[in-house]
Coordinates of C-alpha atoms in Angstrom, one line a residue:
M24 CA -4.1 -38.7 -43.9
M25 CA -0.9 -37.4 -42.5
S26 CA 2.2 -37.7 -44.8
Q27 CA 4.2 -40.6 -43.4
V28 CA 7.1 -39.6 -45.6
A29 CA 7.2 -36.1 -44.0
T30 CA 6.9 -37.4 -40.5
S31 CA 9.6 -39.9 -41.1
Y32 CA 11.8 -37.1 -42.3
I33 CA 11.2 -35.2 -39.1
K34 CA 12.1 -38.2 -36.9
E35 CA 15.3 -38.8 -39.0
N36 CA 16.4 -35.2 -38.5
R37 CA 15.2 -34.7 -35.0
Q38 CA 18.6 -34.3 -33.4
E39 CA 19.6 -31.8 -36.0
Y40 CA 16.5 -29.9 -35.4
I41 CA 17.1 -29.8 -31.7
N42 CA 20.7 -28.7 -32.2
E43 CA 19.5 -25.8 -34.5
L44 CA 16.9 -24.8 -31.9
I45 CA 19.6 -24.8 -29.2
E46 CA 21.7 -22.5 -31.4
F47 CA 18.7 -20.2 -31.8
L48 CA 18.1 -20.2 -28.0
R49 CA 21.7 -19.1 -27.3
I50 CA 20.9 -15.7 -28.7
P51 CA 19.9 -13.5 -25.8
S52 CA 17.2 -11.6 -27.8
I53 CA 15.7 -9.6 -24.9
S54 CA 13.7 -6.9 -26.6
S55 CA 13.0 -4.9 -23.4
I56 CA 16.7 -4.2 -22.6
S57 CA 18.6 -1.7 -24.8
D58 CA 21.9 -3.4 -24.2
H59 CA 20.5 -6.4 -26.1
K60 CA 19.5 -4.5 -29.2
G61 CA 22.3 -6.2 -31.2
D62 CA 21.3 -9.6 -29.9
V63 CA 17.7 -9.0 -31.0
R64 CA 19.0 -8.2 -34.6
D65 CA 21.3 -11.3 -34.5
A66 CA 18.1 -13.4 -33.7
A67 CA 16.3 -11.7 -36.7
N68 CA 19.2 -12.6 -39.0
W69 CA 19.3 -16.2 -37.7
T70 CA 15.6 -16.5 -38.4
V71 CA 16.0 -15.3 -42.0
E72 CA 18.6 -18.0 -42.6
A73 CA 16.4 -20.5 -41.0
L74 CA 13.5 -19.7 -43.3
K75 CA 15.9 -19.8 -46.3
T76 CA 17.1 -23.3 -45.2
A77 CA 13.5 -24.4 -44.9
G78 CA 12.9 -23.6 -48.5
M79 CA 11.3 -20.2 -48.4
Q80 CA 11.5 -18.5 -51.8
K81 CA 11.8 -15.1 -50.0
A82 CA 13.1 -14.4 -46.6
E83 CA 14.2 -10.9 -45.4
I84 CA 14.4 -8.4 -42.6
M85 CA 11.9 -5.6 -42.8
E86 CA 12.7 -2.6 -40.6
T87 CA 10.4 -0.9 -38.1
P88 CA 10.9 2.0 -35.8
G89 CA 11.9 -0.6 -33.2
H90 CA 13.2 -4.1 -33.6
P91 CA 13.0 -5.6 -37.1
V92 CA 10.4 -7.9 -38.5
V93 CA 11.3 -11.1 -40.4
Y94 CA 9.1 -11.9 -43.4
G95 CA 9.2 -15.0 -45.5
E96 CA 7.1 -16.6 -48.2
W97 CA 6.6 -19.7 -50.4
T98 CA 4.0 -18.9 -53.1
S99 CA 4.2 -21.6 -55.7
A100 CA 1.1 -23.6 -54.7
D101 CA -1.3 -24.8 -57.4
N102 CA -4.0 -22.8 -55.8
D103 CA -4.6 -19.3 -54.5
H104 CA -5.0 -20.2 -50.9
T105 CA -2.5 -18.8 -48.3
V106 CA -1.8 -19.5 -44.6
L107 CA 0.0 -16.7 -42.7
I108 CA 2.2 -17.9 -39.7
Y109 CA 3.0 -15.5 -37.0
G110 CA 5.5 -15.9 -34.1
H111 CA 8.2 -13.9 -32.3
Y112 CA 11.9 -14.3 -31.8
D113 CA 12.3 -12.0 -28.8
V114 CA 12.3 -13.2 -25.3
Q115 CA 11.7 -12.0 -21.7
P116 CA 14.4 -10.8 -19.4
V117 CA 15.8 -13.6 -17.2
D118 CA 15.8 -12.0 -13.8
P119 CA 16.1 -13.3 -11.1
V120 CA 19.0 -15.2 -12.7
E121 CA 20.1 -16.8 -9.5
L122 CA 16.9 -18.9 -9.5
W123 CA 17.9 -20.6 -12.7
D124 CA 19.2 -24.1 -12.3
S125 CA 21.3 -23.6 -15.5
P126 CA 22.3 -20.4 -17.4
P127 CA 19.3 -19.1 -19.3
F128 CA 21.1 -18.8 -22.6
E129 CA 23.1 -22.0 -22.3
P130 CA 20.4 -24.5 -23.3
I131 CA 20.4 -28.0 -21.9
V132 CA 18.2 -31.0 -22.4
H133 CA 17.3 -32.8 -19.2
E134 CA 14.6 -35.5 -18.9
E135 CA 13.4 -34.7 -22.4
K136 CA 12.8 -31.1 -21.6
L137 CA 14.8 -28.3 -23.3
F138 CA 15.7 -25.6 -20.7
A139 CA 16.5 -22.0 -21.9
R140 CA 14.8 -18.6 -22.0
G141 CA 12.5 -18.7 -25.1
A142 CA 12.4 -22.5 -25.3
S143 CA 8.5 -22.4 -25.0
D144 CA 7.8 -18.7 -25.5
D145 CA 8.1 -18.5 -28.4
K146 CA 11.3 -19.6 -30.2
G147 CA 10.6 -23.3 -29.8
Q148 CA 7.0 -23.1 -31.0
T149 CA 7.8 -20.8 -33.9
F150 CA 10.7 -23.0 -34.9
M151 CA 8.3 -26.0 -35.2
H152 CA 6.5 -24.4 -38.0
V153 CA 9.7 -23.6 -39.9
K154 CA 10.9 -27.2 -39.6
A155 CA 7.5 -28.7 -40.5
V156 CA 7.4 -26.6 -43.7
Q157 CA 11.0 -27.8 -44.4
A158 CA 10.0 -31.4 -44.0
L159 CA 7.1 -31.1 -46.5
L160 CA 9.2 -29.3 -49.0
A161 CA 12.1 -31.7 -48.7
T162 CA 9.9 -34.8 -49.1
K163 CA 7.1 -33.6 -51.5
G164 CA 8.7 -30.7 -53.2
S165 CA 5.7 -28.4 -52.7
L166 CA 3.1 -27.3 -50.1
P167 CA -0.7 -27.7 -50.3
F168 CA -1.1 -24.0 -50.2
N169 CA 1.0 -20.8 -50.2
V170 CA 2.7 -20.0 -46.9
K171 CA 3.8 -16.6 -45.5
F172 CA 5.8 -16.1 -42.2
L173 CA 5.7 -13.0 -40.1
I174 CA 8.1 -13.3 -37.1
E175 CA 8.6 -10.2 -35.0
G176 CA 11.0 -9.0 -32.3
E177 CA 8.8 -6.9 -30.0
E178 CA 6.1 -9.2 -28.7
E179 CA 7.5 -9.3 -25.2
I180 CA 7.2 -5.5 -25.1
G181 CA 3.7 -5.2 -26.5
S182 CA 4.5 -5.1 -30.2
P183 CA 4.6 -1.3 -30.4
S184 CA 5.8 -1.3 -34.0
L185 CA 3.7 -4.0 -35.4
D186 CA 0.2 -2.4 -35.6
E187 CA 1.6 0.2 -38.0
F188 CA 3.5 -2.5 -39.9
V189 CA 0.4 -4.7 -40.4
Q190 CA -1.7 -1.8 -41.5
S191 CA 1.0 -0.6 -43.9
N192 CA 1.6 -4.1 -45.3
E193 CA -2.0 -5.4 -45.5
Q194 CA -1.7 -6.7 -49.0
L195 CA 1.7 -8.3 -48.4
L196 CA 0.2 -10.2 -45.4
S197 CA -3.1 -11.1 -47.1
A198 CA -4.1 -14.7 -46.4
D199 CA -7.0 -17.0 -45.9
V200 CA -6.1 -18.1 -42.3
L201 CA -3.6 -16.9 -39.7
L202 CA -1.9 -19.6 -37.6
I203 CA -0.1 -18.9 -34.3
S204 CA 1.6 -21.2 -31.8
D205 CA 2.3 -19.1 -28.8
T206 CA -0.4 -20.5 -26.4
P207 CA -0.4 -23.5 -24.0
M208 CA -2.2 -26.8 -24.2
L209 CA -4.7 -27.6 -21.4
G210 CA -2.1 -29.9 -19.9
K211 CA 0.2 -32.9 -20.6
G212 CA -1.5 -34.9 -23.4
R213 CA -4.4 -32.5 -23.4
P214 CA -4.4 -30.4 -26.7
A215 CA -6.4 -27.2 -26.9
V216 CA -7.3 -24.7 -29.5
C217 CA -7.3 -21.2 -27.9
K218 CA -10.2 -19.0 -28.9
G219 CA -9.6 -16.0 -26.7
L220 CA -6.8 -13.9 -25.3
R221 CA -6.8 -11.3 -22.5
G222 CA -5.5 -7.9 -23.4
M223 CA -3.2 -5.8 -21.3
C224 CA -2.1 -2.4 -20.1
S225 CA 0.8 -1.4 -17.9
L226 CA 2.2 1.5 -16.1
Q227 CA 4.9 2.6 -13.7
I228 CA 4.0 4.6 -10.6
D229 CA 6.6 7.0 -9.1
V230 CA 6.0 8.7 -5.7
K231 CA 8.3 11.6 -4.6
G232 CA 8.5 13.2 -1.2
A233 CA 11.3 15.3 0.2
K234 CA 14.3 16.5 -1.9
G235 CA 16.3 13.5 -0.8
D236 CA 16.4 10.6 1.7
L237 CA 16.2 12.0 5.3
H238 CA 17.5 10.9 8.8
S239 CA 14.7 9.1 10.4
G240 CA 15.7 10.4 13.8
L241 CA 15.9 14.1 12.8
Y242 CA 12.8 14.1 10.5
G243 CA 10.8 11.0 11.4
G244 CA 7.0 11.8 12.2
A245 CA 7.2 15.2 10.6
V246 CA 7.4 14.3 6.9
Q247 CA 5.7 11.7 4.7
N248 CA 7.5 8.5 4.0
S249 CA 7.3 7.8 0.3
V250 CA 7.3 4.0 0.7
H251 CA 4.5 4.2 3.2
A252 CA 2.6 6.6 0.9
L253 CA 3.0 4.2 -2.0
V254 CA 1.9 1.2 0.0
Q255 CA -1.2 3.1 1.1
L256 CA -2.0 4.2 -2.4
L257 CA -1.6 0.7 -3.9
D258 CA -3.9 -0.7 -1.2
T259 CA -6.8 1.3 -2.6
L260 CA -6.7 -0.4 -5.9
R261 CA -8.2 -3.8 -4.8
D262 CA -10.4 -4.9 -2.0
E263 CA -9.7 -8.0 0.3
D264 CA -11.5 -10.3 -2.2
G265 CA -9.4 -9.2 -5.2
R266 CA -12.2 -7.0 -6.8
I267 CA -10.6 -3.9 -8.4
Q268 CA -11.8 -0.6 -6.9
V269 CA -11.0 1.6 -9.9
K270 CA -14.2 3.5 -10.9
G271 CA -15.6 2.2 -14.2
F272 CA -13.1 -0.7 -14.4
Y273 CA -15.8 -3.3 -15.0
D274 CA -18.3 -1.2 -16.9
D275 CA -17.6 -2.6 -20.4
V276 CA -16.7 -6.3 -19.5
I277 CA -18.5 -8.8 -21.7
E278 CA -19.4 -11.7 -19.5
P279 CA -18.9 -15.3 -20.8
T280 CA -22.2 -17.1 -21.5
E281 CA -23.5 -19.7 -19.2
E282 CA -22.9 -22.3 -21.8
E283 CA -19.2 -21.3 -22.0
R284 CA -18.9 -21.3 -18.2
A285 CA -20.5 -24.8 -18.1
S286 CA -18.0 -26.1 -20.7
Y287 CA -15.1 -24.8 -18.6
A288 CA -16.5 -26.6 -15.6
Q289 CA -16.2 -29.9 -17.5
L290 CA -12.4 -29.5 -18.0
G291 CA -11.4 -30.9 -14.7
D292 CA -10.5 -29.8 -11.1
F293 CA -8.3 -26.9 -12.0
E294 CA -8.3 -25.6 -8.4
S295 CA -6.6 -28.8 -7.1
E296 CA -4.2 -29.0 -10.0
L297 CA -3.2 -25.4 -9.5
K298 CA -2.6 -25.7 -5.7
E299 CA -0.5 -28.9 -6.3
E300 CA 1.6 -27.3 -9.1
L301 CA 2.2 -24.1 -7.2
H302 CA 2.6 -25.6 -3.8
L303 CA -0.2 -23.5 -2.3
N304 CA -2.6 -24.3 0.5
E305 CA -5.3 -22.1 -1.0
L306 CA -6.1 -19.9 -4.0
F307 CA -7.2 -16.3 -4.1
G308 CA -9.6 -14.6 -6.4
E309 CA -12.7 -12.5 -7.1
K310 CA -15.8 -14.1 -5.5
G311 CA -18.4 -15.7 -7.8
Y312 CA -15.8 -17.2 -10.3
T313 CA -13.7 -20.3 -10.5
A314 CA -10.0 -20.3 -10.7
R315 CA -10.1 -21.2 -14.4
E316 CA -12.5 -18.2 -15.0
H317 CA -10.2 -16.0 -13.0
T318 CA -7.4 -16.8 -15.3
W319 CA -9.3 -16.9 -18.6
V320 CA -12.3 -14.5 -18.6
R321 CA -11.9 -12.0 -15.7
P322 CA -9.7 -8.9 -15.7
T323 CA -7.0 -8.3 -13.3
L324 CA -4.8 -5.6 -11.7
E325 CA -1.4 -6.9 -10.4
I326 CA 1.5 -5.2 -8.8
N327 CA 4.5 -6.6 -10.6
G328 CA 7.3 -4.9 -8.6
I329 CA 7.7 -2.4 -5.8
Y330 CA 10.9 -0.8 -4.7
G331 CA 12.3 2.3 -2.8
G332 CA 14.5 3.1 0.1
F333 CA 17.5 1.2 1.4
Q334 CA 18.0 -2.2 -0.2
G335 CA 21.4 -3.2 1.2
E336 CA 22.5 -5.5 4.0
G337 CA 21.6 -4.5 7.5
V338 CA 19.7 -1.3 8.4
K339 CA 20.0 2.2 7.3
T340 CA 17.8 4.7 9.2
V341 CA 16.3 6.8 6.5
I342 CA 13.0 8.1 5.3
P343 CA 13.0 7.3 1.6
S344 CA 12.5 10.3 -0.7
E345 CA 11.2 8.1 -3.6
A346 CA 9.1 4.9 -4.1
H347 CA 8.1 3.1 -7.2
A348 CA 5.8 0.4 -8.4
K349 CA 5.0 -1.4 -11.7
I350 CA 1.5 -2.5 -12.5
T351 CA -0.1 -4.6 -15.2
C352 CA -3.7 -5.3 -16.0
R353 CA -5.1 -8.2 -18.0
L354 CA -8.2 -7.2 -19.8
V355 CA -11.1 -9.1 -21.2
P356 CA -13.4 -8.6 -24.3
G357 CA -15.1 -5.2 -24.0
Q358 CA -12.4 -3.4 -22.2
D359 CA -10.2 -0.8 -24.0
P360 CA -6.6 -0.5 -22.6
D361 CA -6.6 3.3 -23.3
V362 CA -9.8 3.7 -21.2
I363 CA -8.6 1.4 -18.4
I364 CA -5.2 3.1 -18.1
Q365 CA -6.9 6.5 -17.9
Q366 CA -9.3 5.3 -15.2
I367 CA -6.3 3.9 -13.1
E368 CA -4.4 7.1 -13.4
E369 CA -7.4 9.2 -12.3
H370 CA -7.9 6.8 -9.4
L371 CA -4.2 7.1 -8.4
Q372 CA -4.3 10.9 -8.5
S373 CA -7.4 11.1 -6.5
H374 CA -6.1 8.8 -3.8
T375 CA -2.5 10.1 -3.5
P376 CA -1.6 10.6 0.2
P377 CA -0.5 14.1 1.4
G378 CA 3.1 15.0 1.4
V379 CA 4.1 13.3 -1.9
T380 CA 3.7 14.0 -5.6
L381 CA 2.8 11.3 -8.1
T382 CA 3.8 10.7 -11.7
T383 CA 2.9 7.7 -14.0
T384 CA 4.5 6.3 -17.1
R385 CA 2.5 4.1 -19.5
Y386 CA 4.0 1.0 -21.1
D387 CA 2.8 -2.0 -22.9
Q388 CA -0.8 -2.1 -24.2
G389 CA -2.8 -4.7 -26.1
K390 CA -6.6 -5.3 -26.8
P391 CA -8.3 -8.5 -25.8
F392 CA -9.4 -11.0 -28.5
L393 CA -12.2 -13.5 -28.9
A394 CA -12.4 -15.7 -32.0
P395 CA -15.6 -17.2 -33.6
T396 CA -14.9 -20.9 -34.1
D397 CA -17.2 -21.7 -37.0
H398 CA -14.7 -21.5 -39.8
P399 CA -13.7 -25.1 -41.1
A400 CA -10.0 -24.4 -40.1
F401 CA -11.0 -24.9 -36.5
K402 CA -12.5 -28.3 -37.1
T403 CA -9.3 -29.2 -39.0
A404 CA -7.2 -28.0 -36.0
T405 CA -9.1 -30.2 -33.5
D406 CA -9.0 -33.1 -35.9
A407 CA -5.2 -32.8 -36.3
Y408 CA -4.6 -32.6 -32.6
E409 CA -6.8 -35.7 -32.0
A410 CA -5.0 -37.6 -34.8
V411 CA -1.6 -37.1 -33.2
Y412 CA -2.4 -36.9 -29.5
G413 CA -5.1 -39.6 -29.5
T414 CA -7.5 -37.4 -27.5
P415 CA -10.1 -34.8 -28.6
A416 CA -8.9 -31.2 -28.4
V417 CA -11.0 -28.6 -26.5
F418 CA -11.6 -24.9 -27.0
T419 CA -10.0 -22.7 -24.3
R420 CA -9.1 -19.1 -23.6
M421 CA -5.7 -18.0 -22.4
G422 CA -5.0 -15.5 -19.6
G423 CA -2.0 -14.1 -21.3
S424 CA -1.8 -11.6 -24.2
I425 CA -0.6 -11.5 -27.7
P426 CA -1.1 -7.8 -28.4
V427 CA -1.1 -7.8 -32.2
V428 CA -3.7 -10.5 -32.6
E429 CA -6.6 -8.1 -32.3
T430 CA -4.9 -5.9 -34.9
F431 CA -4.6 -8.9 -37.2
D432 CA -8.3 -9.5 -36.7
Q433 CA -9.4 -5.9 -37.5
V434 CA -6.9 -5.3 -40.5
L435 CA -6.7 -8.8 -42.2
N436 CA -10.2 -9.9 -41.3
I437 CA -9.3 -13.6 -41.4
P438 CA -9.8 -16.6 -39.1
I439 CA -7.1 -16.7 -36.4
L440 CA -6.1 -20.1 -35.2
L441 CA -4.2 -20.3 -31.9
M442 CA -2.7 -23.8 -31.9
G443 CA -0.3 -23.9 -29.0
F444 CA 2.0 -26.8 -27.9
G445 CA 3.5 -25.4 -24.7
L446 CA 2.4 -26.5 -21.3
P447 CA 1.2 -24.1 -18.5
S448 CA 3.8 -25.4 -16.3
E449 CA 6.8 -24.6 -18.5
N450 CA 7.8 -21.4 -16.6
F451 CA 7.6 -19.0 -19.6
H452 CA 8.4 -15.5 -18.2
A453 CA 10.0 -17.2 -15.1
P454 CA 13.3 -18.9 -14.2
N455 CA 13.9 -22.4 -15.7
E456 CA 11.7 -21.9 -18.7
H457 CA 11.6 -25.2 -20.7
F458 CA 9.9 -27.0 -23.6
H459 CA 8.8 -30.6 -23.4
L460 CA 10.4 -32.3 -26.5
E461 CA 7.5 -34.7 -26.7
N462 CA 5.3 -31.7 -27.8
F463 CA 8.2 -30.4 -30.1
D464 CA 7.9 -33.8 -31.9
K465 CA 4.1 -34.1 -31.8
G466 CA 3.7 -30.4 -32.6
M467 CA 5.4 -30.7 -35.9
E468 CA 3.3 -33.9 -36.8
T469 CA 0.1 -32.0 -35.8
L470 CA 1.0 -29.1 -38.0
I471 CA 1.7 -31.4 -41.0
Y472 CA -1.6 -33.2 -40.5
F473 CA -3.3 -29.8 -40.3
W474 CA -1.8 -28.4 -43.5
E475 CA -2.5 -31.6 -45.4
T476 CA -6.2 -31.7 -44.5
L477 CA -7.0 -28.0 -44.3
Q478 CA -10.1 -27.0 -46.3
F479 CA -10.9 -23.4 -47.3
E480 CA -14.3 -21.9 -47.5
K481 CA -15.6 -21.6 -51.0

């Protein structure tokens, strides 16, 4: 039974919690931009103080080769059981800033939605755990088990420092269950426990032609245009139905079972929902799979950006010397990002048009993850959602990536619960990111119910 005293405490302090979250969201902790390095550290320091305020017996910054990790713990439970909570305090860049209705780091509440970069991904969801713990400690003086926090500052750049950190601190991070809130629910009022994440890999493509931009009248027709060459090269990566043409790309894909596919078919008309949400007349995707399967269980290769040549107002008659593109792939169980990135680079080299040279630079990588759901904690999670939201929770996968989850799985070897409270429509990674405060409130109540009813395997 959920603690009414703790939930009453949350309701009484709701506005204070929101004000604190707004303060957190004002920090522009963009991990991918070096000019924000100081802001990222400010966010880490803010997180340490928030954990101390919540009642953690220990809260500190732990250095990595990149941005710092925040670690906190409360270890005075009358049993040996421990839950580890993971989240991240870094955020995505805000571009294109002109598409925001309000400044991304000046949070506002409108129609019970909190608008700011990081509101849903992941400051808001991580902050819920901190304040739910605070509510339990403030009203009961203790927790039903030991709690550890690991909150990092590099998730949005692929967690490059965290694999080594987890491996080096295996004992410090030892726990019975790992709990993460960085995934979406199925929809408004439709809670979900995510059991699978896609992995990812990314690279930049740089095409170089002549020594510099050329006059299109003097040289046009005699030399290769780098932008044309890049477009031609990129067009070889997928066919007209979206199937990726890189040799070996699908070789190791583990297909979902027919039972799993049937369960997804029962979750509603996702195609119609998606077209309405995105204002599209039709969707696009690999033949033989539904839109939900496209976003959950199939791999992708996407061009995230392409640039080169003259970008200013009007016309400049040049043949561009350089052209560039950024690519990411979402990967599914069975695929190894190192193997996939090598296959893509080999494809690009073998299909480079004449008259240009090609170089590639690798960036973020993360392995896919698929969790077994037979541990008692998964049943506790679905029960907790149902108790608060009044509707049964379902098991889903998520098309996005949390790179370190697979590392947690391999190193800590504990059940990993992905209990998200965001909504797919909340524009994380896009302008006007926001978090529904209804789920901020219900999320804390759900977490309290989960913690107070969690049973551990004997």
